[in-house]
Structure formats: structure tokens, C-alpha cells
Coordinates of C-alpha atoms and ligand atoms in Angstrom, one line a residue:
M1 CA 99.0 77.3 -9.2
I2 CA 97.3 80.8 -8.6
K3 CA 93.3 80.9 -8.7
S4 CA 90.9 83.8 -8.7
I5 CA 88.9 83.4 -5.5
I6 CA 85.9 85.6 -4.7
K7 CA 86.6 87.1 -1.2
G8 CA 83.8 89.6 -0.8
T9 CA 80.3 90.7 -2.7
G10 CA 78.4 93.8 -2.3
K11 CA 75.1 95.4 -3.9
F12 CA 73.2 98.5 -3.8
V13 CA 70.1 99.8 -5.5
P14 CA 68.8 103.4 -5.1
P15 CA 66.0 104.2 -2.9
N16 CA 63.5 105.1 -5.3
L17 CA 61.1 102.1 -6.0
V18 CA 59.2 102.2 -9.2
T19 CA 56.5 99.5 -9.5
N20 CA 54.6 98.5 -12.6
K21 CA 51.6 100.4 -11.5
D22 CA 53.9 103.5 -11.3
L23 CA 54.8 103.1 -15.0
E24 CA 51.0 102.7 -15.8
K25 CA 50.7 106.2 -14.8
I26 CA 53.3 107.4 -17.5
M27 CA 53.0 105.4 -20.4
D28 CA 50.3 102.7 -21.9
T29 CA 51.3 99.7 -20.4
S30 CA 50.0 97.5 -17.6
D31 CA 51.2 95.5 -14.4
E32 CA 49.8 92.5 -16.1
W33 CA 51.6 92.8 -19.4
I34 CA 55.1 93.3 -17.7
Q35 CA 54.7 90.5 -15.4
Q36 CA 53.4 88.0 -17.9
R37 CA 56.1 89.1 -20.6
T38 CA 59.1 89.6 -18.4
G39 CA 58.5 88.4 -14.8
I40 CA 59.3 92.0 -13.4
K41 CA 57.3 93.7 -10.6
Q42 CA 59.3 96.6 -9.8
R43 CA 62.6 98.2 -10.3
Y44 CA 64.8 100.8 -8.6
W45 CA 65.6 104.2 -10.2
I46 CA 67.7 107.0 -9.0
P47 CA 66.1 110.2 -7.7
E48 CA 64.9 112.6 -10.0
E49 CA 66.7 115.4 -8.2
G50 CA 70.4 115.6 -7.7
V51 CA 73.3 113.9 -9.3
T52 CA 73.8 110.1 -9.1
G53 CA 76.0 108.2 -11.3
A54 CA 76.7 104.5 -12.0
S55 CA 80.0 105.4 -9.9
D56 CA 77.9 106.6 -6.9
L57 CA 75.8 103.2 -6.9
G58 CA 79.2 101.3 -7.5
L59 CA 80.9 102.9 -4.5
E60 CA 78.2 101.8 -2.0
A61 CA 78.5 98.3 -3.6
A62 CA 82.3 98.4 -3.5
K63 CA 82.3 99.3 0.0
Q64 CA 80.3 96.4 1.1
A65 CA 82.4 94.0 -0.8
L66 CA 85.7 95.5 0.4
D67 CA 84.3 95.2 4.1
E68 CA 83.3 91.4 3.6
A69 CA 86.6 90.8 1.9
G70 CA 88.4 92.5 5.1
W71 CA 90.3 94.9 2.5
T72 CA 90.8 98.5 2.5
P73 CA 90.7 100.5 -0.8
D74 CA 94.6 100.9 -0.6
D75 CA 94.7 96.9 -1.0
L76 CA 93.4 97.0 -4.4
D77 CA 95.9 96.5 -7.3
F78 CA 93.2 96.9 -10.0
I79 CA 89.6 98.2 -10.5
I80 CA 87.5 97.1 -13.1
F81 CA 84.1 98.9 -13.7
A82 CA 81.5 97.3 -16.2
T83 CA 78.8 99.7 -17.5
L84 CA 77.0 100.9 -20.8
S85 CA 75.8 103.9 -18.6
P86 CA 78.9 105.7 -17.6
D87 CA 78.5 108.9 -15.5
I88 CA 79.4 110.9 -18.4
M89 CA 81.1 110.4 -22.0
F90 CA 84.6 110.3 -20.4
P91 CA 86.4 109.6 -18.4
G92 CA 85.1 106.3 -17.5
C93 CA 83.5 105.3 -14.1
G94 CA 86.7 103.4 -13.0
C95 CA 88.4 106.8 -12.7
F96 CA 85.5 108.2 -10.7
L97 CA 85.0 104.9 -8.4
A98 CA 88.7 105.0 -7.5
A99 CA 88.8 108.7 -6.5
K100 CA 85.5 108.3 -4.4
L101 CA 87.3 105.5 -2.7
G102 CA 90.2 107.8 -1.9
L103 CA 92.6 106.3 -4.4
N104 CA 94.9 108.2 -6.7
S105 CA 97.1 106.0 -8.7
T106 CA 95.4 102.5 -8.8
P107 CA 94.7 101.4 -12.0
T108 CA 91.3 101.3 -13.5
L109 CA 89.6 100.0 -16.4
D110 CA 85.9 100.5 -17.8
I111 CA 84.4 97.6 -19.6
R112 CA 81.6 98.4 -22.2
Q113 CA 80.0 95.0 -22.9
Q114 CA 76.5 95.6 -21.5
C115 CA 74.8 92.7 -19.9
T116 CA 77.9 90.6 -20.3
G117 CA 80.0 93.1 -18.7
F118 CA 80.6 91.4 -15.7
L119 CA 81.6 88.2 -17.4
Y120 CA 84.3 90.2 -19.2
G121 CA 85.1 91.9 -16.1
F122 CA 85.5 88.6 -14.1
A123 CA 87.7 86.9 -17.1
T124 CA 89.8 90.1 -17.3
A125 CA 90.5 90.0 -13.7
D126 CA 91.4 86.1 -13.7
A127 CA 93.8 87.0 -16.5
Y128 CA 95.5 89.8 -14.6
I129 CA 95.6 87.5 -11.5
K130 CA 97.1 84.6 -13.3
T131 CA 99.8 86.4 -15.2
G132 CA 100.7 87.9 -11.9
L133 CA 99.8 91.6 -12.8
A134 CA 97.6 91.9 -10.1
K135 CA 96.5 90.1 -6.8
K136 CA 93.6 91.9 -5.6
V137 CA 91.0 93.3 -8.1
L138 CA 87.8 94.9 -7.5
V139 CA 85.1 94.2 -10.3
V140 CA 82.1 96.2 -10.2
G141 CA 79.0 96.3 -12.5
G142 CA 76.7 99.2 -12.3
E143 CA 74.1 101.1 -14.3
V144 CA 72.0 104.1 -14.3
H145 CA 69.4 103.4 -16.9
S146 CA 66.4 105.4 -15.9
S147 CA 67.9 109.0 -16.8
G148 CA 68.3 107.8 -20.3
L149 CA 64.9 105.9 -21.2
D150 CA 62.0 106.9 -23.2
K151 CA 59.3 107.4 -20.5
S152 CA 56.8 107.8 -23.1
T153 CA 54.6 105.0 -24.6
R154 CA 56.8 105.0 -27.7
G155 CA 59.7 103.8 -25.4
R156 CA 57.3 101.1 -23.4
D157 CA 59.2 97.8 -24.6
V158 CA 62.5 99.0 -23.5
T159 CA 61.6 101.3 -20.6
V160 CA 59.7 98.7 -18.5
I161 CA 62.5 96.1 -18.2
F162 CA 65.5 98.4 -17.2
G163 CA 66.3 99.3 -13.4
D164 CA 69.4 100.9 -11.9
G165 CA 71.8 99.3 -9.6
A166 CA 75.2 98.2 -8.9
A167 CA 77.1 95.2 -7.4
A168 CA 80.7 94.5 -6.7
V169 CA 83.1 91.4 -6.2
C170 CA 86.5 91.3 -4.5
I171 CA 88.7 88.7 -6.5
E172 CA 92.1 87.6 -5.0
G173 CA 94.8 85.4 -6.3
V174 CA 95.2 82.5 -4.3
D175 CA 97.8 79.8 -4.7
T176 CA 96.3 76.3 -4.2
Q177 CA 96.2 72.9 -6.0
E178 CA 92.6 72.6 -5.7
S179 CA 90.4 72.9 -8.6
V180 CA 88.5 76.0 -7.4
G181 CA 88.3 79.8 -8.5
L182 CA 87.3 80.8 -12.1
L183 CA 87.2 77.6 -13.8
A184 CA 86.6 78.5 -17.4
S185 CA 85.1 81.4 -19.6
A186 CA 83.6 81.6 -23.0
L187 CA 83.1 84.9 -24.5
H188 CA 81.8 86.2 -27.8
T189 CA 80.8 89.1 -29.8
D190 CA 78.8 89.6 -32.8
G191 CA 78.7 93.2 -33.8
N192 CA 76.8 92.6 -36.9
F193 CA 73.6 92.6 -34.5
A194 CA 74.7 95.9 -32.7
E195 CA 71.7 97.6 -34.0
S196 CA 69.3 95.4 -32.3
L197 CA 70.1 97.0 -28.9
M198 CA 71.7 100.3 -29.1
A199 CA 71.5 104.0 -27.9
E200 CA 72.6 106.0 -31.0
L201 CA 73.3 109.5 -29.7
P202 CA 75.3 111.1 -28.8
A203 CA 77.7 109.9 -31.3
S204 CA 81.3 110.9 -31.7
R205 CA 81.1 109.5 -35.4
L206 CA 79.0 112.5 -36.4
P207 CA 80.5 115.8 -37.3
Q208 CA 79.0 117.2 -34.4
R209 CA 78.4 114.5 -31.4
N210 CA 75.3 116.5 -30.3
P211 CA 73.7 118.2 -33.1
P212 CA 72.7 121.8 -32.6
G213 CA 69.1 122.2 -31.7
V214 CA 68.3 118.5 -31.2
S215 CA 65.1 117.9 -29.6
L216 CA 64.8 115.2 -27.0
D217 CA 61.6 114.0 -29.1
D218 CA 64.4 112.5 -31.5
P219 CA 64.3 108.6 -30.8
R220 CA 67.8 108.1 -31.2
Y221 CA 68.7 109.7 -28.1
F222 CA 66.9 106.7 -26.5
P223 CA 67.7 102.9 -26.4
V224 CA 65.8 100.9 -29.1
M225 CA 65.7 97.2 -29.0
D226 CA 64.6 94.7 -31.4
G227 CA 63.1 92.4 -28.3
P228 CA 61.9 89.2 -30.0
S229 CA 65.2 88.9 -32.1
I230 CA 67.3 89.1 -29.0
F231 CA 64.9 86.7 -27.1
K232 CA 65.2 84.2 -29.8
K233 CA 68.9 84.4 -29.8
A234 CA 69.3 84.4 -26.0
V235 CA 67.5 81.0 -25.6
R236 CA 69.7 79.7 -28.8
L237 CA 73.1 80.9 -27.6
L238 CA 72.7 80.6 -23.6
P239 CA 72.7 76.9 -23.8
K240 CA 75.3 76.7 -26.3
V241 CA 78.0 79.0 -24.6
T242 CA 77.1 77.0 -21.4
H243 CA 78.3 73.9 -23.1
E244 CA 81.3 75.5 -24.2
A245 CA 82.2 76.7 -20.9
L246 CA 81.6 73.3 -19.3
E247 CA 83.9 71.6 -22.0
K248 CA 86.5 74.1 -21.3
A249 CA 86.3 73.4 -17.6
G250 CA 86.3 69.9 -18.1
I251 CA 83.1 69.2 -16.0
G252 CA 79.4 68.3 -16.7
L253 CA 76.4 70.1 -15.9
D254 CA 75.5 67.8 -13.1
Q255 CA 78.5 69.5 -11.4
I256 CA 77.1 72.8 -11.5
D257 CA 75.2 73.6 -8.1
L258 CA 73.5 76.8 -9.5
V259 CA 73.0 78.7 -12.5
I260 CA 73.0 82.6 -12.4
P261 CA 72.0 84.0 -15.7
H262 CA 71.8 87.6 -16.4
Q263 CA 68.5 88.8 -15.5
A264 CA 66.9 90.2 -18.6
N265 CA 63.7 88.2 -18.9
K266 CA 62.3 85.6 -16.6
R267 CA 60.9 83.7 -19.5
I268 CA 64.5 83.8 -21.2
N269 CA 65.8 82.1 -18.2
Q270 CA 63.0 79.7 -17.8
A271 CA 63.5 78.7 -21.3
F272 CA 67.5 78.4 -20.8
G273 CA 66.8 76.2 -18.0
Q274 CA 64.5 73.9 -20.1
F275 CA 67.0 73.5 -22.8
L276 CA 69.6 72.5 -20.2
K277 CA 66.9 70.4 -18.5
L278 CA 67.6 71.9 -15.4
P279 CA 65.4 71.6 -12.4
E280 CA 63.9 74.9 -11.5
D281 CA 65.6 75.5 -8.1
K282 CA 68.9 75.5 -10.0
I283 CA 68.3 78.7 -11.8
F284 CA 68.5 81.9 -9.6
H285 CA 65.9 84.7 -10.6
N286 CA 65.9 88.0 -8.7
I287 CA 64.4 89.9 -12.0
E288 CA 60.9 90.6 -10.1
K289 CA 62.6 92.9 -7.6
Y290 CA 65.1 94.8 -9.9
G291 CA 64.3 94.6 -13.4
N292 CA 67.2 94.2 -15.8
T293 CA 70.4 96.2 -14.2
T294 CA 72.5 94.9 -17.2
A295 CA 76.1 94.7 -16.0
A296 CA 75.0 94.8 -12.3
S297 CA 72.7 91.9 -12.6
I298 CA 75.0 88.8 -12.4
P299 CA 76.9 90.3 -9.4
L300 CA 73.8 91.4 -7.9
A301 CA 72.2 88.0 -8.2
L302 CA 75.2 86.4 -6.9
H303 CA 75.4 88.7 -3.9
E304 CA 71.9 87.6 -3.1
A305 CA 72.5 84.0 -3.8
I306 CA 75.1 84.0 -1.1
E307 CA 73.1 85.7 1.3
Q308 CA 70.2 83.4 1.0
G309 CA 72.7 80.3 1.5
R310 CA 72.0 79.1 -2.3
I311 CA 75.6 79.0 -3.2
G312 CA 79.0 79.9 -1.7
K313 CA 80.0 76.7 0.1
S314 CA 83.7 75.4 -0.2
G315 CA 83.5 73.3 -3.4
E316 CA 80.0 74.6 -4.7
T317 CA 80.3 75.5 -8.3
V318 CA 78.3 78.4 -9.9
L319 CA 77.9 79.0 -13.8
F320 CA 77.0 82.7 -14.9
A321 CA 75.6 83.0 -18.5
A322 CA 74.7 86.3 -20.3
L323 CA 73.7 87.9 -23.6
G324 CA 72.8 91.3 -24.6
A325 CA 73.8 94.3 -26.6
G326 CA 76.6 94.1 -28.9
L327 CA 75.6 91.5 -29.4
T328 CA 77.7 90.1 -26.7
W329 CA 77.5 86.6 -24.9
G330 CA 79.2 84.1 -22.8
A331 CA 79.5 81.9 -19.7
C332 CA 81.8 81.7 -16.9
I333 CA 82.0 78.9 -14.3
Y334 CA 83.2 79.5 -10.8
R335 CA 83.9 77.1 -7.8
F336 CA 84.1 78.4 -4.3
L337 CA 87.2 77.7 -2.1
Ligands
UT7_411 O1 69.3 92.7 -21.4 C1 69.8 92.9 -22.7 C2 69.1 92.0 -23.6 N1 67.7 92.1 -23.8 C3 66.9 90.8 -23.6 O2 67.3 90.1 -23.4 C4 65.5 91.3 -24.2 C5 64.9 90.1 -24.8 N2 63.6 90.5 -25.3 C6 62.4 90.5 -24.2 O3 62.6 90.4 -23.1 C7 61.0 90.9 -25.0 O4 60.9 90.7 -26.4 C8 60.2 92.0 -24.6 C9 59.8 91.8 -23.1 C10 61.1 93.4 -24.7 C11 58.9 92.0 -25.2 O5 58.2 91.0 -25.2 P1 57.6 90.1 -26.4 O6 56.6 89.1 -25.7 O7 58.6 89.8 -27.2 O8 56.7 91.2 -27.1 P2 56.5 92.0 -28.5 O9 57.8 93.0 -28.5 O10 56.5 90.9 -29.5 O11 55.3 93.0 -28.4 C12 54.1 92.3 -28.2 C13 53.0 93.3 -28.1 C14 53.3 94.6 -29.2 O12 51.9 94.8 -29.6 P3 51.2 94.3 -30.9 O13 52.0 94.9 -31.9 O14 51.1 92.8 -30.8 O15 49.7 95.0 -30.9 C15 53.9 95.4 -28.3 O16 53.6 96.9 -28.9 O17 53.1 93.9 -26.9 C16 53.5 95.3 -27.2 N3 54.0 96.1 -26.0 C17 53.6 96.4 -24.7 N4 52.3 96.5 -24.2 C18 52.3 96.9 -23.2 C19 55.5 96.2 -26.2 N5 55.9 96.8 -25.0 C20 54.7 97.0 -24.2 C21 54.5 97.3 -22.8 N6 53.1 97.4 -22.3 N7 55.5 97.9 -22.1

């Protein structure tokens, strides 16, 4: 039976390190507030000069993942790019990334499921692999948030939490009877709460997507978020979807070696761990270094967890879980070959 196996991972963050102290200089916030409420100490933003899109960050992460897998771009049957911050409105980042990899006919797909993007991407790759539509798939999560944030005090609740970055995973279909690969995924959406985290403009639903004479003082150009309500939903739904995925995989929580949650807020993940009654060392955090990199956060954390030897040995099982704009949420369980 064909199983979806991770063959390589990669990550890339832009060089511009932004500390909480740096943010204190541009808005009414404090290092203490940010650390206490979110666990974040710093994040990376793209340089203020030049042109850097999510596909550029994704390219560097992809090259690393391909190297580790021992693949060349030509080996790829399919590229999936998860992002909420595409380089431009269209075409999608997958198109740009494929061209930057030197490809001119490999199929690509962009996924717009925000913080859950990597999970939707992994589940989609798995479906392509198991139905024989593809054998070697590259899944990339990449975000450039910094160019679209409201860096005045008005936007401080959102701006302090987001960072730019990308990560990539090479996934291959392997024929084996062992219980390995993506064991289960449980994915959800509730668009009734779309407005609790969104960026409204530009909007193709308007007669004119970019209304003439708009001022960037218009808050609809920036992401707005009902943080406390999302926080409560995350703490309730992440444990629930975790149990759903465990049930689908037919395994217990005691068989999970490491939980890698989306890195939105350290407090959310600590509460999630407490609900599951997990020892602290079973939950992976790296939000203090990168902030919330949305679709990149889970693969970025996976890459680092493997690098640190926290996960990755044959037979070890990792659970990914995320909730974010949409609202979308989900969990996937993966066992290493
Ligand atoms: O990844 C996508 C999914 N998103 C999430 O998972 C985010 C979930 N939500 C959160 O992580 C938290 O709600 C936040 C970190 C965004 C906010 O933390 P909170 O503990 O929920 O704070 P709050 O929004 O209730 O605000 C508390 C106070 C307010 O002041 P008053 O009204 O009590 O005077 C805010 O104006 O903190 C103020 N505040 C800030 N102060 C300093 C909000 N943002 C900041 C800031 N610096 N950056």
C-alpha cells in the first residue's frame, strides 16, 4: 500500500531581525506585554528595500528540502504552496515558485487556508499520492506578513504577533505494509467566523477592487483580528480535532511522541497541552524566535524539531494541529518510516 513519506524538510527566514524592543520604537507596545501575552521575543521581516515575495522565501526553503531528499526540481510531480500572503493577487505563488525552480510544466496548486494551510497541503499531497496522481510532491508554506501590517498603535494587537518565513517538505509515495506516513487528517472550516481574522482589501467583490483615491489610513487594508475570541476557539477546538484525528488513525495520545502545533501564541499551545494532559516536553515551541509565520509555522517547527533530534526516528509519531483565519482548523498525524 502506498504511504506518504517525508523525505526532506527546509526552512528560510529573511535576514531582517525585528525584536520587541524595535516595535516599541514604532508603536505603543512593550517587550513585557508581548512576551507575557504571546511568548514572542523576536520575528524576521523582509528587507524594506527591494522585492521579496513569499515565493522567494519558499524557494530557499524548497532548495534545502530538495537537497535533503536528494531530488532535483525535475523529479517533482506536483507543487503545493500554502500562503495567505501571495506575491501578487494572481497568479498564485506555486506558479512563481515553479518558474524560480526552473520548471515550466509541473502542476502547482495554491492553498489559501491560512494557519491551517500546511495541514490542508499535506492532506492534499497525501490524496494525490494515494490515488496515484503524483509520486513526489513538494509542499511549501510561506508568508510575507510584514509588508501588509498596520505598524501604528491601531494595529498593535495583530502586528506584534506576525513574522515572515517559509518552510518546505518533500513527500514521496512509498509502497510499504508498515503503519507509517500520514496516518490521518481531520480538517474543518467554519466561514461564519471569517470576519474574526481577515484582511478586507483589496476586494474583488467590490465594483472596483482598489477604490480610487483610497488612503492607507483605511483600516480595511490591514488584517484585523478578534484575538480573544480566536484564542478561546483555539483552546476548545484544538484538543477536539486532536482526538478526532487520533480516532481516525486508530491510535491513542500515548502513541504520539511529539505535538507540533501552529505557533500563534505560546499560551494557546500551553493551554492545549494542559487540556490533553501532555507533559510540557511533548509540545514543540519556537514562536519566541519567529512569531506567527502562519502557513510556514508547522513545517518550520517540524524542520527544527527534526534538526534538534526531538522527532524523526523510524516509528516515531508526530501530531500537527492548527487553527486560524477562516476559521479553519485541523490535525494530522504522521509516523516516520
Ligand atoms: O494565527 C492566527 C490565529 N490567531 C490567533 O491564534 C491569535 C489568538 N489570540 C491571541 O493570541 C491573543 O488574543 C492576543 C495576543 C492577540 C491578544 O492577547 P489578549 O490577552 O487576548 O489581549 P486583549 O486583546 O484582551 O487585550 C488586552 C489589552 C487591551 O487593552 P485594555 O483594553 O485592556 O486597556 C489591548 O488594547 O492589551 C492591549 N493590547 C496591547 N498592549 C500592548 C493589545 N495589543 C497590545 C500590544 N501591546 N501589542
